CSV table of C-alpha atoms in Angstrom, one decimal:
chain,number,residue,atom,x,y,z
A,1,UNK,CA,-13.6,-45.1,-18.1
A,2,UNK,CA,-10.4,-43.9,-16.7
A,3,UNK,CA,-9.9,-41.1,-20.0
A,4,UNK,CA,-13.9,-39.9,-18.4
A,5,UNK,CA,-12.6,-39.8,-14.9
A,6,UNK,CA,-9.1,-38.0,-16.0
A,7,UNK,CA,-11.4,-36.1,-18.3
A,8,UNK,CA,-13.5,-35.0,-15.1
A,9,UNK,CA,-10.6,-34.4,-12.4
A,10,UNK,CA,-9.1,-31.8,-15.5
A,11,UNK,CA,-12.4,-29.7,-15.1
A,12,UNK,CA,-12.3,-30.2,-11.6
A,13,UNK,CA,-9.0,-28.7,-11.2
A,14,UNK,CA,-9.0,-26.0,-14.1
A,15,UNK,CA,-12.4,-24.9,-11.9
A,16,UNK,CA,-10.5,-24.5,-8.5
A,17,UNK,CA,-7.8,-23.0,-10.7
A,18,UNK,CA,-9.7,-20.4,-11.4
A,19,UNK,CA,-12.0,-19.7,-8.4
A,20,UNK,CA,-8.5,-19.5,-6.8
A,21,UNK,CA,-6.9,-17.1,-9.4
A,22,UNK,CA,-9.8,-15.0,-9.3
A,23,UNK,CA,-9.7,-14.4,-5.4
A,24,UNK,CA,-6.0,-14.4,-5.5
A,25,UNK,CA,-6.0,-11.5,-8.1
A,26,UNK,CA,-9.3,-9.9,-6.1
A,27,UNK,CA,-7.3,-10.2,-3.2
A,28,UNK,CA,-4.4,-7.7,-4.0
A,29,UNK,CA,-7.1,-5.6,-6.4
A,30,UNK,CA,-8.7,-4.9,-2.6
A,31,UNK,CA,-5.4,-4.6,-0.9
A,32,UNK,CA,-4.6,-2.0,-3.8
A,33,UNK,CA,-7.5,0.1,-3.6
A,34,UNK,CA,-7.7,-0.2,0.4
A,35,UNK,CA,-3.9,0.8,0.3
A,36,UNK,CA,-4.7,4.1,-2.2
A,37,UNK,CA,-7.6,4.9,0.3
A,38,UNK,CA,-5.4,5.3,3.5
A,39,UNK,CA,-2.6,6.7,1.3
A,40,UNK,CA,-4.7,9.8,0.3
A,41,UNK,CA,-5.9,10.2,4.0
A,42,UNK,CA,-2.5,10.5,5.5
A,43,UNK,CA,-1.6,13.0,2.4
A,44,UNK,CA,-4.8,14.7,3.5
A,45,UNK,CA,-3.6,15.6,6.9
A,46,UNK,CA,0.0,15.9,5.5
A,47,UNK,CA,-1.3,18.3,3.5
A,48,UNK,CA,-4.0,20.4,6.4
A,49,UNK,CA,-0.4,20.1,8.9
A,50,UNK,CA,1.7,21.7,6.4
A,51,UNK,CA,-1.1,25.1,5.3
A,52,UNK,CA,-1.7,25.0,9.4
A,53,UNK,CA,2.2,25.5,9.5
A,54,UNK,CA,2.2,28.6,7.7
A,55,UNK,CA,-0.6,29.8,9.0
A,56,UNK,CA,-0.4,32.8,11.6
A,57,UNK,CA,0.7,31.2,14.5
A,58,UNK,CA,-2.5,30.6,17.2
A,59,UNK,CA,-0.2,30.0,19.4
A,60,UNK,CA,0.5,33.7,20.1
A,61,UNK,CA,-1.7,36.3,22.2
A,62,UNK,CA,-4.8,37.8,20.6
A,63,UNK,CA,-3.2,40.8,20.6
A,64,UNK,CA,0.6,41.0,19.9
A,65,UNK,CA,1.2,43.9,21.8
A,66,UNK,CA,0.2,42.3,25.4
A,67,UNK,CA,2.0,39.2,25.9
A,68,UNK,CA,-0.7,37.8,29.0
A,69,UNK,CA,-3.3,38.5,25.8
A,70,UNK,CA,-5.2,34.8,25.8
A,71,UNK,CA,-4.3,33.4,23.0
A,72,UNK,CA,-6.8,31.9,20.2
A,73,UNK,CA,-7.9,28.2,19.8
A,74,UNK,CA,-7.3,27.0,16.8
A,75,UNK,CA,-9.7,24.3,17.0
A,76,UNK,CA,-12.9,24.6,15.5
A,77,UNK,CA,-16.1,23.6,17.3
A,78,UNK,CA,-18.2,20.9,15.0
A,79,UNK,CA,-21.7,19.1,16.1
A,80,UNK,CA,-22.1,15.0,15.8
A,81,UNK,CA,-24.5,14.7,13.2
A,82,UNK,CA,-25.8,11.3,15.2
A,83,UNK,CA,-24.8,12.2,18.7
A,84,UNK,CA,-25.3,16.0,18.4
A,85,UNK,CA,-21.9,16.2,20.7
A,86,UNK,CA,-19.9,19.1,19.8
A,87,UNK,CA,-16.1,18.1,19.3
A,88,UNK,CA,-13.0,20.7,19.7
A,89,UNK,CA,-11.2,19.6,16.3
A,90,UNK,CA,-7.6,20.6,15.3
A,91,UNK,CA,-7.4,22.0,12.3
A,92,UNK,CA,-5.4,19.1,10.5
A,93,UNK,CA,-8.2,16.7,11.5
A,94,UNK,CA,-11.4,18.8,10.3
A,95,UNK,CA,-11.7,17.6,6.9
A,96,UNK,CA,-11.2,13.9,7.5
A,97,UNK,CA,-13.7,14.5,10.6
A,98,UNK,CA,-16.6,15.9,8.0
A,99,UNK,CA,-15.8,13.1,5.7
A,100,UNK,CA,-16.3,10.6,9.0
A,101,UNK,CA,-17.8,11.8,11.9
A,102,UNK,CA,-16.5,8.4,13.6
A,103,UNK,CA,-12.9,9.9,13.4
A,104,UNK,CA,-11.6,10.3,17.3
A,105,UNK,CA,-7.5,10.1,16.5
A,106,UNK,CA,-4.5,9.1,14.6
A,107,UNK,CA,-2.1,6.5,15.6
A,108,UNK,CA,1.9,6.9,14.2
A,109,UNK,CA,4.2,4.8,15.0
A,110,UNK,CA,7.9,5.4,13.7
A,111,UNK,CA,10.0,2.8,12.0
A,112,UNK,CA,6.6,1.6,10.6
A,113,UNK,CA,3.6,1.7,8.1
A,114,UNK,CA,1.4,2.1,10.4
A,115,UNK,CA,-0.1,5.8,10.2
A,116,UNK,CA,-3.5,5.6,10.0
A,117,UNK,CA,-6.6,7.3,11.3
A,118,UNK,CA,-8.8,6.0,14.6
A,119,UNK,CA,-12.5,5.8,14.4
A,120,UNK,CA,-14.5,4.5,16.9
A,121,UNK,CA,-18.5,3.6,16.8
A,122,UNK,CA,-21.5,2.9,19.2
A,123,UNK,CA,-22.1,-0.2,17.0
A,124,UNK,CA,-19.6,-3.2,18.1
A,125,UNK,CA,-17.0,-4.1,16.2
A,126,UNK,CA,-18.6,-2.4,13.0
A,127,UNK,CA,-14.6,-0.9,11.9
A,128,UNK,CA,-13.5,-4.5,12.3
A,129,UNK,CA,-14.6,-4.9,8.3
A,130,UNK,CA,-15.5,-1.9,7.4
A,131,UNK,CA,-13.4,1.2,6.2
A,132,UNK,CA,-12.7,4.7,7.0
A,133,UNK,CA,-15.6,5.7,4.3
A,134,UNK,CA,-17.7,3.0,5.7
A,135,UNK,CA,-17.4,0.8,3.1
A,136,UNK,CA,-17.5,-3.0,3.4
A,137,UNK,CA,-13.5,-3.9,3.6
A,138,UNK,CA,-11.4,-7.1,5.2
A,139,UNK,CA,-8.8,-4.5,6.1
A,140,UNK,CA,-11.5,-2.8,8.7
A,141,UNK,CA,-10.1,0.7,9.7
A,142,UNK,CA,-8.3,0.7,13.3
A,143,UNK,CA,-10.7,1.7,16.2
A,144,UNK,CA,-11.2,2.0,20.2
A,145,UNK,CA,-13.2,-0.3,22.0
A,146,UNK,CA,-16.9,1.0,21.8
A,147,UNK,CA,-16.8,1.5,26.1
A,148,UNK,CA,-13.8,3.5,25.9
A,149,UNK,CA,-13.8,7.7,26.3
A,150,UNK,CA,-11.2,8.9,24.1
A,151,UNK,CA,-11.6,12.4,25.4
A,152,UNK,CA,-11.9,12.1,28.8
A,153,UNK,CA,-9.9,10.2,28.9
A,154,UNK,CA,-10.2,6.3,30.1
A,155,UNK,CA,-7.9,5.1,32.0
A,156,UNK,CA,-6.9,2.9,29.2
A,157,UNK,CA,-7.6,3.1,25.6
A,158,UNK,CA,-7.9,-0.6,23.6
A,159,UNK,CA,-7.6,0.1,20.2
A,160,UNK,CA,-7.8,-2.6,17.6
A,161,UNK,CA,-6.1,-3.3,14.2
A,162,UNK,CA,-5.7,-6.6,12.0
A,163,UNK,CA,-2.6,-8.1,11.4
A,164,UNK,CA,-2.7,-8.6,7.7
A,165,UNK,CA,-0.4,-10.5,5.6
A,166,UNK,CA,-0.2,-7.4,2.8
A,167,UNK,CA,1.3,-5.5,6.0
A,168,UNK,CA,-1.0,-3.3,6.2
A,169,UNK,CA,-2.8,-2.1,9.5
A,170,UNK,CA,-1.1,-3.8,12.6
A,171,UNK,CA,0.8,-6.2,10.5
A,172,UNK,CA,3.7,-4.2,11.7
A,173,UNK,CA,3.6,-4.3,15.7
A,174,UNK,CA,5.3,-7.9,15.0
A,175,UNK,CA,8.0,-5.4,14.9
A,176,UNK,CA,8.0,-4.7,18.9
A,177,UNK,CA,8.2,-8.4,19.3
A,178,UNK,CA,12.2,-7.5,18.9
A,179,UNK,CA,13.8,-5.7,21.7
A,180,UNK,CA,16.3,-4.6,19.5
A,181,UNK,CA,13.6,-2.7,17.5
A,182,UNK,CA,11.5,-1.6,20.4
A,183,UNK,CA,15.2,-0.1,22.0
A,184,UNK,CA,14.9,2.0,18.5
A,185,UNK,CA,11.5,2.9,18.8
A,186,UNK,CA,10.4,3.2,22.4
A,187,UNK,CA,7.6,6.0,22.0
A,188,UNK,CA,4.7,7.0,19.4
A,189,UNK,CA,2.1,9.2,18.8
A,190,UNK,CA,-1.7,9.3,19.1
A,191,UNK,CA,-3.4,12.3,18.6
A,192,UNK,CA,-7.3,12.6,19.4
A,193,UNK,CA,-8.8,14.9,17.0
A,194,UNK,CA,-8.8,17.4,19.9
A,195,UNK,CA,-5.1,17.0,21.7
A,196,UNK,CA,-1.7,16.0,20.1
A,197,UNK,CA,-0.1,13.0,22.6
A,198,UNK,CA,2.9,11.1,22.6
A,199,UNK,CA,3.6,7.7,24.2
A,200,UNK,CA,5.9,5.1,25.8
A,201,UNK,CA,5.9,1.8,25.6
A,202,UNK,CA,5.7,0.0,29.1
A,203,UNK,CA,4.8,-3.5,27.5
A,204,UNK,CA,4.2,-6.0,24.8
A,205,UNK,CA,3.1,-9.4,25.1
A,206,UNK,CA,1.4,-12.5,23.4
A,207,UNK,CA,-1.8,-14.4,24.9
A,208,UNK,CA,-4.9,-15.9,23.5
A,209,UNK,CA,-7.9,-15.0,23.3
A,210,UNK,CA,-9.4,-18.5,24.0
A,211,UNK,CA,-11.9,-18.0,26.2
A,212,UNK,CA,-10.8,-19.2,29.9
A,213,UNK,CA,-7.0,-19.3,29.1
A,214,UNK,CA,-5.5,-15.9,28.4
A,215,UNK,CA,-5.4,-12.5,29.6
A,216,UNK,CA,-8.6,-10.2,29.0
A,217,UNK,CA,-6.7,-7.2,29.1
A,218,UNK,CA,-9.5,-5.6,26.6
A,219,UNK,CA,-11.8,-5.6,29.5
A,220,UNK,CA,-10.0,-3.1,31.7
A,221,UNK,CA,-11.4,0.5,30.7
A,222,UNK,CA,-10.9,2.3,34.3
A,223,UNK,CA,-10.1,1.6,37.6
A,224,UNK,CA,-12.1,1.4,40.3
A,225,UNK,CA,-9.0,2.3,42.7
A,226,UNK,CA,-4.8,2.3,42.5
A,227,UNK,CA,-5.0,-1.4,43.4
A,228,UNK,CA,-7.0,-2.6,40.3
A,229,UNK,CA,-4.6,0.0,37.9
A,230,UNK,CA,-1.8,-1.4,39.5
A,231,UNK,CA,-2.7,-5.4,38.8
A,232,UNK,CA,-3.3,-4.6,35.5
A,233,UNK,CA,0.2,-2.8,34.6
A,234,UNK,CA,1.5,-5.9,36.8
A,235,UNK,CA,0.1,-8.7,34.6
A,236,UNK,CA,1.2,-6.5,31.6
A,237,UNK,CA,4.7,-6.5,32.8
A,238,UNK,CA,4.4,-10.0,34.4
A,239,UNK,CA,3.7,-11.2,30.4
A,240,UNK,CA,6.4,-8.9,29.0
A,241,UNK,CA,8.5,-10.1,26.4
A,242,UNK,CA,11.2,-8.2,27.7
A,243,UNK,CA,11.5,-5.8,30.4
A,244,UNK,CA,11.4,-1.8,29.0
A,245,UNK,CA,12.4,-0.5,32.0
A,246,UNK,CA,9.1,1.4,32.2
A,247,UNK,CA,6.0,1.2,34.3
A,248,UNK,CA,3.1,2.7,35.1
A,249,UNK,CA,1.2,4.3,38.1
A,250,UNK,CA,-2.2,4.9,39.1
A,251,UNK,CA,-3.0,8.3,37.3
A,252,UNK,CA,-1.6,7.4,34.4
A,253,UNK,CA,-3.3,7.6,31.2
A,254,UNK,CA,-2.7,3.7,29.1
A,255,UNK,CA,-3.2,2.4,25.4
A,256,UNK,CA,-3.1,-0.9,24.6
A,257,UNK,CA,-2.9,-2.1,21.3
A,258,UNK,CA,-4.3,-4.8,20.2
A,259,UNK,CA,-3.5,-7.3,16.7
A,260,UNK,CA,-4.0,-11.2,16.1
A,261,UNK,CA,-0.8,-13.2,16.3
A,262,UNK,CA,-0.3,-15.8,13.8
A,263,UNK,CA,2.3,-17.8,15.8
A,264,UNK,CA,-0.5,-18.8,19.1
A,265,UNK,CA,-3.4,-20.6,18.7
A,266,UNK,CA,-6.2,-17.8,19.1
A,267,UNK,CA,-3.2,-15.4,19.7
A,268,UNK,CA,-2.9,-11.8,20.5
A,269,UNK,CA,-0.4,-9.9,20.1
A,270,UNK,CA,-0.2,-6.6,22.5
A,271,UNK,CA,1.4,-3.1,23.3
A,272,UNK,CA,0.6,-1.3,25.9
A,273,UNK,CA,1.9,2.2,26.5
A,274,UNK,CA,1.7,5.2,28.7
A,275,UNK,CA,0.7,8.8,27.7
A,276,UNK,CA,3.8,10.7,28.9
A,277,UNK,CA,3.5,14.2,30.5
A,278,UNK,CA,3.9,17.4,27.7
């Protein structure tokens, strides 16, 4: 009896041995590919910046001969295959724009991995496990809040990323959690496919997102008046894990980034930045 029973718990554990090393090894095959995928986007607009570069500048007037000339756009006008929406696109974004229409930015953030394209969708939460290519995917792709106007823009932009243990996505925001690294890093770009923007960082804080306990700062989009902007940069800074020095005022143009932290119960980890003045 006890040699059927040992006989049994050895089949029992060689089978969760290798349900386990076969999601294990899935796992990093995913994290591989999904890695490759974002690897060739970024070389993709490497690539667009660097012809762009060495193109003739469209920067300088029509007609070289009268300086108050107007000068050309180099963006080219494309149509929303689902919205019918035209969209001014630089030309480093208009590839990776006809491969996703979704594509609204790109978020960079020095002294990090994270350099990765911005989609956003009418469909809730559909980039949360789905890639750039729209292809099922735990890594998701990193997107604005559905009710947010990139281009207008909303007062405040939340875009969301995962915080992954294969550091990919947001992993890396854990970063900010040190003031000696944010003191190194204190601004970072986002472009929208249209404008090139850089920003500082007024804030980052943990809460939860258990419902009734923490702070919904997802929920503010614009403000009805300089009293509402100003409670939210106050609660922002209120939470702070350290003080930046920086604030915002009513006028300003926020982001507010947005990853799970692993060290709360239901936590959220969060940076929220200004768009400074170019």
């Amino acid at each position: 009896m006890k040699r059927v029973l040992c006989i049994i718990l050895l089949i029992v554990f060689l089978a969760v041995f290798c349900v386990s090393g076969y999601k294990l090894i899935n796992y990093y095959k995913v994290s591989h590919d999904s890695k490759a995928v974002y690897n060739d986007l970024a070389d993709i607009k490497k690539q667009a910046q660097q012809e762009e570069a060495t193109a003739p500048s469209a920067a300088t007037p029509a007609n070289p001969d009268d300086p108050t000339a107007p000068t050309t756009d180099p963006r080219v006008e494309l149509v929303h295959p689902e919205t019918g929406k035209t969209v001014l696109v630089l030309p480093e974004y208009v590839t990776l724009w006809k491969r996703n229409p979704d594509l609204v930015g790109w978020i960079e953030i020095p002294g990090t991995n994270i350099n990765y394209p911005v989609v956003q969708s009418r469909t809730e939460n559909y980039y949360l496990y789905n890639n750039f290519d729209e292809e099922v995917d735990y890594h998701g792709t990193i997107y604005v809040r559905e009710v947010c106007d990139v281009f207008k823009p909303s007062d405040n932009l939340t875009i969301y990323g995962h915080h992954l243990i294969d550091g990919t996505m947001f992993h890396e925001l854990d970063e900010f959690k040190k003031e000696s690294f944010w003191r190194e890093h204190k601004t970072f770009t986002f472009d929208t496919v249209s404008e090139h923007h850089t920003y500082e960082i007024v804030s980052v804080f943990l809460t939860t997102a258990t419902l009734g306990e923490g702070f919904t700062y997802h929920e503010f989009v614009d403000a009805a008046d300089a009293a509402e902007f100003d409670a939210y940069v106050a609660k922002c800074k209120e939470l702070a894990l350290f003080d930046t020095g920086v604030t915002a005022t009513y006028g300003d143009k926020l982001i507010t980034l947005s990853t799970c932290d692993h060290d709360l119960e239901n936590g959220r980890l969060v940076v929220v930045a200004k768009r400074m003045t170019e």
